[in-house]
Protein backbone atom coordinates (compact mmCIF):
# COMPACT_ATOMS: atom_id res chain seq x y z
CA UNK A 1 0.00 0.00 0.00
CA UNK A 2 1.32 3.43 -0.87
CA UNK A 3 1.40 6.43 1.43
CA UNK A 4 -0.83 9.51 1.02
CA UNK A 5 2.21 11.50 -0.13
CA UNK A 6 3.07 8.87 -2.76
CA UNK A 7 -0.54 8.88 -3.98
CA UNK A 8 -0.55 12.70 -4.29
CA UNK A 9 2.71 12.63 -6.22
CA UNK A 10 1.41 9.88 -8.48
CA UNK A 11 -1.73 11.87 -9.32
CA UNK A 12 0.30 15.04 -9.87
CA UNK A 13 2.33 13.00 -12.37
CA UNK A 14 -0.82 11.71 -14.12
CA UNK A 15 -2.24 15.21 -14.69
CA UNK A 16 1.15 16.61 -15.77
CA UNK A 17 1.58 13.74 -18.25
CA UNK A 18 -1.89 14.50 -19.62
CA UNK A 19 -0.89 18.12 -20.31
CA UNK A 20 2.38 17.08 -21.94
CA UNK A 21 0.71 14.33 -24.00
CA UNK A 22 -1.80 16.83 -25.42
CA UNK A 23 0.93 19.38 -26.14
CA UNK A 24 3.12 16.75 -27.82
CA UNK A 25 0.18 15.08 -29.57
CA UNK A 26 1.05 11.69 -28.09
CA UNK A 27 -1.98 9.37 -28.35
CA UNK A 28 -0.36 6.36 -26.65
CA UNK A 29 0.57 8.28 -23.51
CA UNK A 30 -2.76 10.09 -23.46
CA UNK A 31 -4.68 6.81 -23.73
CA UNK A 32 -2.58 5.26 -20.92
CA UNK A 33 -3.65 7.93 -18.42
CA UNK A 34 -7.35 7.03 -18.53
CA UNK A 35 -9.19 4.03 -17.13
CA UNK A 36 -10.57 1.79 -19.88
CA UNK A 37 -14.14 2.89 -19.09
CA UNK A 38 -13.31 6.55 -18.37
CA UNK A 39 -15.54 9.49 -19.28
CA UNK A 40 -14.44 12.89 -20.54
CA UNK A 41 -17.17 15.54 -20.26
CA UNK A 42 -16.73 18.62 -22.44
CA UNK A 43 -18.69 21.87 -22.24
CA UNK A 44 -21.39 21.78 -24.94
CA UNK A 45 -20.14 25.14 -26.29
CA UNK A 46 -16.80 23.58 -27.22
CA UNK A 47 -18.26 20.57 -29.02
CA UNK A 48 -18.91 20.51 -32.75
CA UNK A 49 -22.56 20.41 -33.71
CA UNK A 50 -23.91 16.87 -33.76
CA UNK A 51 -21.11 15.46 -31.58
CA UNK A 52 -21.65 14.10 -28.08
CA UNK A 53 -20.03 16.22 -25.34
CA UNK A 54 -19.21 13.00 -23.42
CA UNK A 55 -16.40 10.80 -24.70
CA UNK A 56 -16.26 7.29 -23.21
CA UNK A 57 -13.28 4.94 -23.13
CA UNK A 58 -9.54 5.63 -23.04
CA UNK A 59 -9.07 5.27 -26.81
CA UNK A 60 -11.99 7.50 -27.87
CA UNK A 61 -10.97 10.11 -25.27
CA UNK A 62 -7.39 10.25 -26.56
CA UNK A 63 -8.61 10.44 -30.16
CA UNK A 64 -11.24 13.08 -29.39
CA UNK A 65 -8.86 15.33 -27.46
CA UNK A 66 -6.21 15.16 -30.18
CA UNK A 67 -8.72 15.76 -32.99
CA UNK A 68 -9.90 18.86 -31.10
CA UNK A 69 -6.38 20.38 -31.15
CA UNK A 70 -5.16 19.01 -34.50
CA UNK A 71 -5.92 22.24 -36.39
CA UNK A 72 -3.76 24.33 -34.04
CA UNK A 73 -0.12 25.27 -34.55
CA UNK A 74 0.58 24.28 -30.95
CA UNK A 75 -0.85 24.08 -27.44
CA UNK A 76 0.66 24.72 -24.04
CA UNK A 77 -1.11 23.56 -20.90
CA UNK A 78 0.15 25.32 -17.76
CA UNK A 79 -1.05 23.62 -14.59
CA UNK A 80 -1.95 25.37 -11.35
CA UNK A 81 -3.29 24.26 -8.00
CA UNK A 82 -4.49 20.68 -7.65
CA UNK A 83 -6.71 19.74 -4.72
CA UNK A 84 -7.27 16.01 -4.15
CA UNK A 85 -9.55 14.17 -1.72
CA UNK A 86 -8.84 10.45 -1.30
CA UNK A 87 -11.23 7.63 -0.50
CA UNK A 88 -9.21 4.39 -0.58
CA UNK A 89 -8.53 3.42 -4.19
CA UNK A 90 -10.60 6.33 -5.49
CA UNK A 91 -10.06 10.06 -5.36
CA UNK A 92 -11.63 13.31 -6.53
CA UNK A 93 -9.66 16.31 -7.62
CA UNK A 94 -9.91 19.77 -9.06
CA UNK A 95 -7.04 21.05 -11.19
CA UNK A 96 -6.68 24.59 -12.54
CA UNK A 97 -5.09 25.04 -15.97
CA UNK A 98 -4.33 27.78 -18.49
CA UNK A 99 -4.57 26.14 -21.89
CA UNK A 100 -2.90 28.12 -24.68
CA UNK A 101 -4.12 27.36 -28.21
CA UNK A 102 -1.81 28.95 -30.79
CA UNK A 103 -3.12 29.32 -34.32
CA UNK A 104 -1.96 31.12 -37.48
CA UNK A 105 -3.67 34.43 -38.28
CA UNK A 106 -2.69 36.60 -41.21
CA UNK A 107 1.09 36.96 -41.20
CA UNK A 108 1.43 35.96 -37.55
CA UNK A 109 -0.08 33.93 -34.74
CA UNK A 110 -2.72 34.34 -32.08
CA UNK A 111 -3.14 32.61 -28.72
CA UNK A 112 -6.64 31.64 -27.68
CA UNK A 113 -6.10 31.10 -23.95
CA UNK A 114 -8.71 29.18 -22.00
CA UNK A 115 -8.69 29.21 -18.20
CA UNK A 116 -10.16 25.88 -17.19
CA UNK A 117 -10.72 23.63 -14.25
CA UNK A 118 -10.64 19.88 -14.59
CA UNK A 119 -13.06 18.23 -12.16
CA UNK A 120 -11.56 14.77 -11.95
CA UNK A 121 -12.32 11.39 -10.50
CA UNK A 122 -9.38 9.00 -10.22
CA UNK A 123 -9.19 5.26 -9.70
CA UNK A 124 -6.24 3.13 -8.63
CA UNK A 125 -5.75 0.14 -10.94
CA UNK A 126 -3.02 -2.53 -10.70
CA UNK A 127 -0.64 -0.34 -12.77
CA UNK A 128 -1.26 2.84 -10.75
CA UNK A 129 -3.67 5.77 -10.75
CA UNK A 130 -5.83 6.58 -13.79
CA UNK A 131 -8.35 9.28 -14.64
CA UNK A 132 -11.81 7.67 -14.37
CA UNK A 133 -13.79 10.81 -15.20
CA UNK A 134 -12.69 14.27 -16.29
CA UNK A 135 -15.07 17.20 -16.63
CA UNK A 136 -13.74 20.30 -18.36
CA UNK A 137 -15.09 23.58 -16.95
CA UNK A 138 -14.24 26.81 -18.78
CA UNK A 139 -13.97 29.89 -16.56
CA UNK A 140 -12.68 32.54 -18.99
CA UNK A 141 -11.00 33.03 -22.34
CA UNK A 142 -8.73 35.56 -24.02
CA UNK A 143 -7.49 35.89 -27.58
CA UNK A 144 -4.35 37.88 -28.36
CA UNK A 145 -1.59 38.25 -30.89
CA UNK A 146 1.65 36.45 -29.99
CA UNK A 147 5.16 36.15 -31.42
CA UNK A 148 6.61 32.64 -31.62
CA UNK A 149 10.20 32.29 -30.43
CA UNK A 150 10.53 28.57 -31.12
CA UNK A 151 8.93 26.06 -33.44
CA UNK A 152 6.19 23.77 -32.12
CA UNK A 153 8.52 20.74 -32.31
CA UNK A 154 11.46 22.12 -30.28
PDB file of C-alpha atoms in Angstrom:
ATOM      1  CA  UNK A   1       0.000   0.000   0.000  1.00  0.00           C
ATOM      2  CA  UNK A   2       1.319   3.434  -0.870  1.00  0.00           C
ATOM      3  CA  UNK A   3       1.396   6.433   1.430  1.00  0.00           C
ATOM      4  CA  UNK A   4      -0.833   9.509   1.022  1.00  0.00           C
ATOM      5  CA  UNK A   5       2.206  11.501  -0.129  1.00  0.00           C
ATOM      6  CA  UNK A   6       3.069   8.873  -2.761  1.00  0.00           C
ATOM      7  CA  UNK A   7      -0.540   8.883  -3.982  1.00  0.00           C
ATOM      8  CA  UNK A   8      -0.554  12.701  -4.287  1.00  0.00           C
ATOM      9  CA  UNK A   9       2.707  12.629  -6.218  1.00  0.00           C
ATOM     10  CA  UNK A  10       1.405   9.877  -8.484  1.00  0.00           C
ATOM     11  CA  UNK A  11      -1.728  11.869  -9.320  1.00  0.00           C
ATOM     12  CA  UNK A  12       0.305  15.039  -9.872  1.00  0.00           C
ATOM     13  CA  UNK A  13       2.326  13.005 -12.367  1.00  0.00           C
ATOM     14  CA  UNK A  14      -0.822  11.708 -14.118  1.00  0.00           C
ATOM     15  CA  UNK A  15      -2.236  15.207 -14.692  1.00  0.00           C
ATOM     16  CA  UNK A  16       1.150  16.605 -15.773  1.00  0.00           C
ATOM     17  CA  UNK A  17       1.582  13.744 -18.246  1.00  0.00           C
ATOM     18  CA  UNK A  18      -1.889  14.495 -19.622  1.00  0.00           C
ATOM     19  CA  UNK A  19      -0.894  18.117 -20.309  1.00  0.00           C
ATOM     20  CA  UNK A  20       2.376  17.076 -21.940  1.00  0.00           C
ATOM     21  CA  UNK A  21       0.712  14.334 -24.003  1.00  0.00           C
ATOM     22  CA  UNK A  22      -1.797  16.827 -25.415  1.00  0.00           C
ATOM     23  CA  UNK A  23       0.931  19.383 -26.143  1.00  0.00           C
ATOM     24  CA  UNK A  24       3.121  16.752 -27.818  1.00  0.00           C
ATOM     25  CA  UNK A  25       0.178  15.082 -29.575  1.00  0.00           C
ATOM     26  CA  UNK A  26       1.050  11.688 -28.092  1.00  0.00           C
ATOM     27  CA  UNK A  27      -1.984   9.371 -28.353  1.00  0.00           C
ATOM     28  CA  UNK A  28      -0.358   6.357 -26.652  1.00  0.00           C
ATOM     29  CA  UNK A  29       0.571   8.280 -23.509  1.00  0.00           C
ATOM     30  CA  UNK A  30      -2.757  10.088 -23.463  1.00  0.00           C
ATOM     31  CA  UNK A  31      -4.677   6.809 -23.726  1.00  0.00           C
ATOM     32  CA  UNK A  32      -2.577   5.257 -20.920  1.00  0.00           C
ATOM     33  CA  UNK A  33      -3.652   7.926 -18.423  1.00  0.00           C
ATOM     34  CA  UNK A  34      -7.352   7.029 -18.530  1.00  0.00           C
ATOM     35  CA  UNK A  35      -9.189   4.026 -17.129  1.00  0.00           C
ATOM     36  CA  UNK A  36     -10.568   1.787 -19.879  1.00  0.00           C
ATOM     37  CA  UNK A  37     -14.142   2.894 -19.087  1.00  0.00           C
ATOM     38  CA  UNK A  38     -13.311   6.550 -18.368  1.00  0.00           C
ATOM     39  CA  UNK A  39     -15.540   9.488 -19.283  1.00  0.00           C
ATOM     40  CA  UNK A  40     -14.442  12.893 -20.541  1.00  0.00           C
ATOM     41  CA  UNK A  41     -17.169  15.545 -20.258  1.00  0.00           C
ATOM     42  CA  UNK A  42     -16.734  18.618 -22.444  1.00  0.00           C
ATOM     43  CA  UNK A  43     -18.686  21.869 -22.241  1.00  0.00           C
ATOM     44  CA  UNK A  44     -21.391  21.783 -24.937  1.00  0.00           C
ATOM     45  CA  UNK A  45     -20.145  25.140 -26.291  1.00  0.00           C
ATOM     46  CA  UNK A  46     -16.800  23.580 -27.225  1.00  0.00           C
ATOM     47  CA  UNK A  47     -18.258  20.575 -29.019  1.00  0.00           C
ATOM     48  CA  UNK A  48     -18.908  20.509 -32.754  1.00  0.00           C
ATOM     49  CA  UNK A  49     -22.564  20.412 -33.705  1.00  0.00           C
ATOM     50  CA  UNK A  50     -23.905  16.874 -33.761  1.00  0.00           C
ATOM     51  CA  UNK A  51     -21.114  15.457 -31.575  1.00  0.00           C
ATOM     52  CA  UNK A  52     -21.651  14.097 -28.083  1.00  0.00           C
ATOM     53  CA  UNK A  53     -20.028  16.216 -25.336  1.00  0.00           C
ATOM     54  CA  UNK A  54     -19.213  13.005 -23.422  1.00  0.00           C
ATOM     55  CA  UNK A  55     -16.404  10.798 -24.700  1.00  0.00           C
ATOM     56  CA  UNK A  56     -16.262   7.294 -23.211  1.00  0.00           C
ATOM     57  CA  UNK A  57     -13.284   4.943 -23.129  1.00  0.00           C
ATOM     58  CA  UNK A  58      -9.538   5.633 -23.039  1.00  0.00           C
ATOM     59  CA  UNK A  59      -9.073   5.271 -26.808  1.00  0.00           C
ATOM     60  CA  UNK A  60     -11.992   7.496 -27.867  1.00  0.00           C
ATOM     61  CA  UNK A  61     -10.969  10.109 -25.273  1.00  0.00           C
ATOM     62  CA  UNK A  62      -7.391  10.251 -26.565  1.00  0.00           C
ATOM     63  CA  UNK A  63      -8.606  10.442 -30.155  1.00  0.00           C
ATOM     64  CA  UNK A  64     -11.244  13.078 -29.387  1.00  0.00           C
ATOM     65  CA  UNK A  65      -8.860  15.330 -27.463  1.00  0.00           C
ATOM     66  CA  UNK A  66      -6.212  15.155 -30.181  1.00  0.00           C
ATOM     67  CA  UNK A  67      -8.716  15.756 -32.987  1.00  0.00           C
ATOM     68  CA  UNK A  68      -9.898  18.862 -31.097  1.00  0.00           C
ATOM     69  CA  UNK A  69      -6.383  20.379 -31.147  1.00  0.00           C
ATOM     70  CA  UNK A  70      -5.160  19.014 -34.495  1.00  0.00           C
ATOM     71  CA  UNK A  71      -5.915  22.241 -36.393  1.00  0.00           C
ATOM     72  CA  UNK A  72      -3.760  24.331 -34.043  1.00  0.00           C
ATOM     73  CA  UNK A  73      -0.122  25.269 -34.549  1.00  0.00           C
ATOM     74  CA  UNK A  74       0.584  24.283 -30.949  1.00  0.00           C
ATOM     75  CA  UNK A  75      -0.855  24.079 -27.443  1.00  0.00           C
ATOM     76  CA  UNK A  76       0.663  24.718 -24.043  1.00  0.00           C
ATOM     77  CA  UNK A  77      -1.111  23.556 -20.899  1.00  0.00           C
ATOM     78  CA  UNK A  78       0.150  25.325 -17.762  1.00  0.00           C
ATOM     79  CA  UNK A  79      -1.054  23.622 -14.589  1.00  0.00           C
ATOM     80  CA  UNK A  80      -1.951  25.366 -11.353  1.00  0.00           C
ATOM     81  CA  UNK A  81      -3.295  24.256  -8.002  1.00  0.00           C
ATOM     82  CA  UNK A  82      -4.490  20.679  -7.654  1.00  0.00           C
ATOM     83  CA  UNK A  83      -6.712  19.744  -4.724  1.00  0.00           C
ATOM     84  CA  UNK A  84      -7.268  16.013  -4.155  1.00  0.00           C
ATOM     85  CA  UNK A  85      -9.549  14.165  -1.723  1.00  0.00           C
ATOM     86  CA  UNK A  86      -8.844  10.450  -1.295  1.00  0.00           C
ATOM     87  CA  UNK A  87     -11.235   7.627  -0.497  1.00  0.00           C
ATOM     88  CA  UNK A  88      -9.213   4.393  -0.576  1.00  0.00           C
ATOM     89  CA  UNK A  89      -8.526   3.424  -4.195  1.00  0.00           C
ATOM     90  CA  UNK A  90     -10.600   6.326  -5.489  1.00  0.00           C
ATOM     91  CA  UNK A  91     -10.065  10.065  -5.360  1.00  0.00           C
ATOM     92  CA  UNK A  92     -11.635  13.311  -6.525  1.00  0.00           C
ATOM     93  CA  UNK A  93      -9.661  16.306  -7.620  1.00  0.00           C
ATOM     94  CA  UNK A  94      -9.907  19.769  -9.061  1.00  0.00           C
ATOM     95  CA  UNK A  95      -7.041  21.054 -11.190  1.00  0.00           C
ATOM     96  CA  UNK A  96      -6.677  24.588 -12.541  1.00  0.00           C
ATOM     97  CA  UNK A  97      -5.091  25.038 -15.971  1.00  0.00           C
ATOM     98  CA  UNK A  98      -4.329  27.780 -18.487  1.00  0.00           C
ATOM     99  CA  UNK A  99      -4.566  26.137 -21.890  1.00  0.00           C
ATOM    100  CA  UNK A 100      -2.904  28.116 -24.682  1.00  0.00           C
ATOM    101  CA  UNK A 101      -4.117  27.361 -28.212  1.00  0.00           C
ATOM    102  CA  UNK A 102      -1.809  28.949 -30.788  1.00  0.00           C
ATOM    103  CA  UNK A 103      -3.120  29.321 -34.320  1.00  0.00           C
ATOM    104  CA  UNK A 104      -1.964  31.123 -37.477  1.00  0.00           C
ATOM    105  CA  UNK A 105      -3.668  34.429 -38.276  1.00  0.00           C
ATOM    106  CA  UNK A 106      -2.690  36.602 -41.212  1.00  0.00           C
ATOM    107  CA  UNK A 107       1.090  36.961 -41.198  1.00  0.00           C
ATOM    108  CA  UNK A 108       1.431  35.958 -37.551  1.00  0.00           C
ATOM    109  CA  UNK A 109      -0.078  33.932 -34.743  1.00  0.00           C
ATOM    110  CA  UNK A 110      -2.715  34.341 -32.080  1.00  0.00           C
ATOM    111  CA  UNK A 111      -3.141  32.615 -28.723  1.00  0.00           C
ATOM    112  CA  UNK A 112      -6.640  31.638 -27.678  1.00  0.00           C
ATOM    113  CA  UNK A 113      -6.102  31.099 -23.948  1.00  0.00           C
ATOM    114  CA  UNK A 114      -8.710  29.176 -22.005  1.00  0.00           C
ATOM    115  CA  UNK A 115      -8.686  29.206 -18.199  1.00  0.00           C
ATOM    116  CA  UNK A 116     -10.157  25.880 -17.190  1.00  0.00           C
ATOM    117  CA  UNK A 117     -10.719  23.629 -14.248  1.00  0.00           C
ATOM    118  CA  UNK A 118     -10.645  19.878 -14.591  1.00  0.00           C
ATOM    119  CA  UNK A 119     -13.056  18.228 -12.161  1.00  0.00           C
ATOM    120  CA  UNK A 120     -11.563  14.771 -11.955  1.00  0.00           C
ATOM    121  CA  UNK A 121     -12.318  11.389 -10.497  1.00  0.00           C
ATOM    122  CA  UNK A 122      -9.382   9.003 -10.218  1.00  0.00           C
ATOM    123  CA  UNK A 123      -9.186   5.262  -9.700  1.00  0.00           C
ATOM    124  CA  UNK A 124      -6.243   3.132  -8.625  1.00  0.00           C
ATOM    125  CA  UNK A 125      -5.747   0.140 -10.938  1.00  0.00           C
ATOM    126  CA  UNK A 126      -3.019  -2.528 -10.697  1.00  0.00           C
ATOM    127  CA  UNK A 127      -0.641  -0.340 -12.772  1.00  0.00           C
ATOM    128  CA  UNK A 128      -1.259   2.842 -10.754  1.00  0.00           C
ATOM    129  CA  UNK A 129      -3.673   5.770 -10.755  1.00  0.00           C
ATOM    130  CA  UNK A 130      -5.830   6.579 -13.795  1.00  0.00           C
ATOM    131  CA  UNK A 131      -8.353   9.277 -14.642  1.00  0.00           C
ATOM    132  CA  UNK A 132     -11.809   7.673 -14.372  1.00  0.00           C
ATOM    133  CA  UNK A 133     -13.788  10.815 -15.198  1.00  0.00           C
ATOM    134  CA  UNK A 134     -12.692  14.273 -16.293  1.00  0.00           C
ATOM    135  CA  UNK A 135     -15.070  17.205 -16.630  1.00  0.00           C
ATOM    136  CA  UNK A 136     -13.738  20.297 -18.358  1.00  0.00           C
ATOM    137  CA  UNK A 137     -15.093  23.575 -16.952  1.00  0.00           C
ATOM    138  CA  UNK A 138     -14.240  26.813 -18.781  1.00  0.00           C
ATOM    139  CA  UNK A 139     -13.967  29.895 -16.559  1.00  0.00           C
ATOM    140  CA  UNK A 140     -12.684  32.539 -18.986  1.00  0.00           C
ATOM    141  CA  UNK A 141     -10.998  33.026 -22.339  1.00  0.00           C
ATOM    142  CA  UNK A 142      -8.725  35.556 -24.022  1.00  0.00           C
ATOM    143  CA  UNK A 143      -7.487  35.893 -27.583  1.00  0.00           C
ATOM    144  CA  UNK A 144      -4.354  37.880 -28.359  1.00  0.00           C
ATOM    145  CA  UNK A 145      -1.586  38.252 -30.891  1.00  0.00           C
ATOM    146  CA  UNK A 146       1.654  36.450 -29.989  1.00  0.00           C
ATOM    147  CA  UNK A 147       5.165  36.148 -31.415  1.00  0.00           C
ATOM    148  CA  UNK A 148       6.615  32.635 -31.621  1.00  0.00           C
ATOM    149  CA  UNK A 149      10.196  32.287 -30.434  1.00  0.00           C
ATOM    150  CA  UNK A 150      10.532  28.572 -31.119  1.00  0.00           C
ATOM    151  CA  UNK A 151       8.934  26.058 -33.439  1.00  0.00           C
ATOM    152  CA  UNK A 152       6.194  23.771 -32.116  1.00  0.00           C
ATOM    153  CA  UNK A 153       8.523  20.744 -32.305  1.00  0.00           C
ATOM    154  CA  UNK A 154      11.462  22.124 -30.276  1.00  0.00           C
TER     155      UNK A 154
END
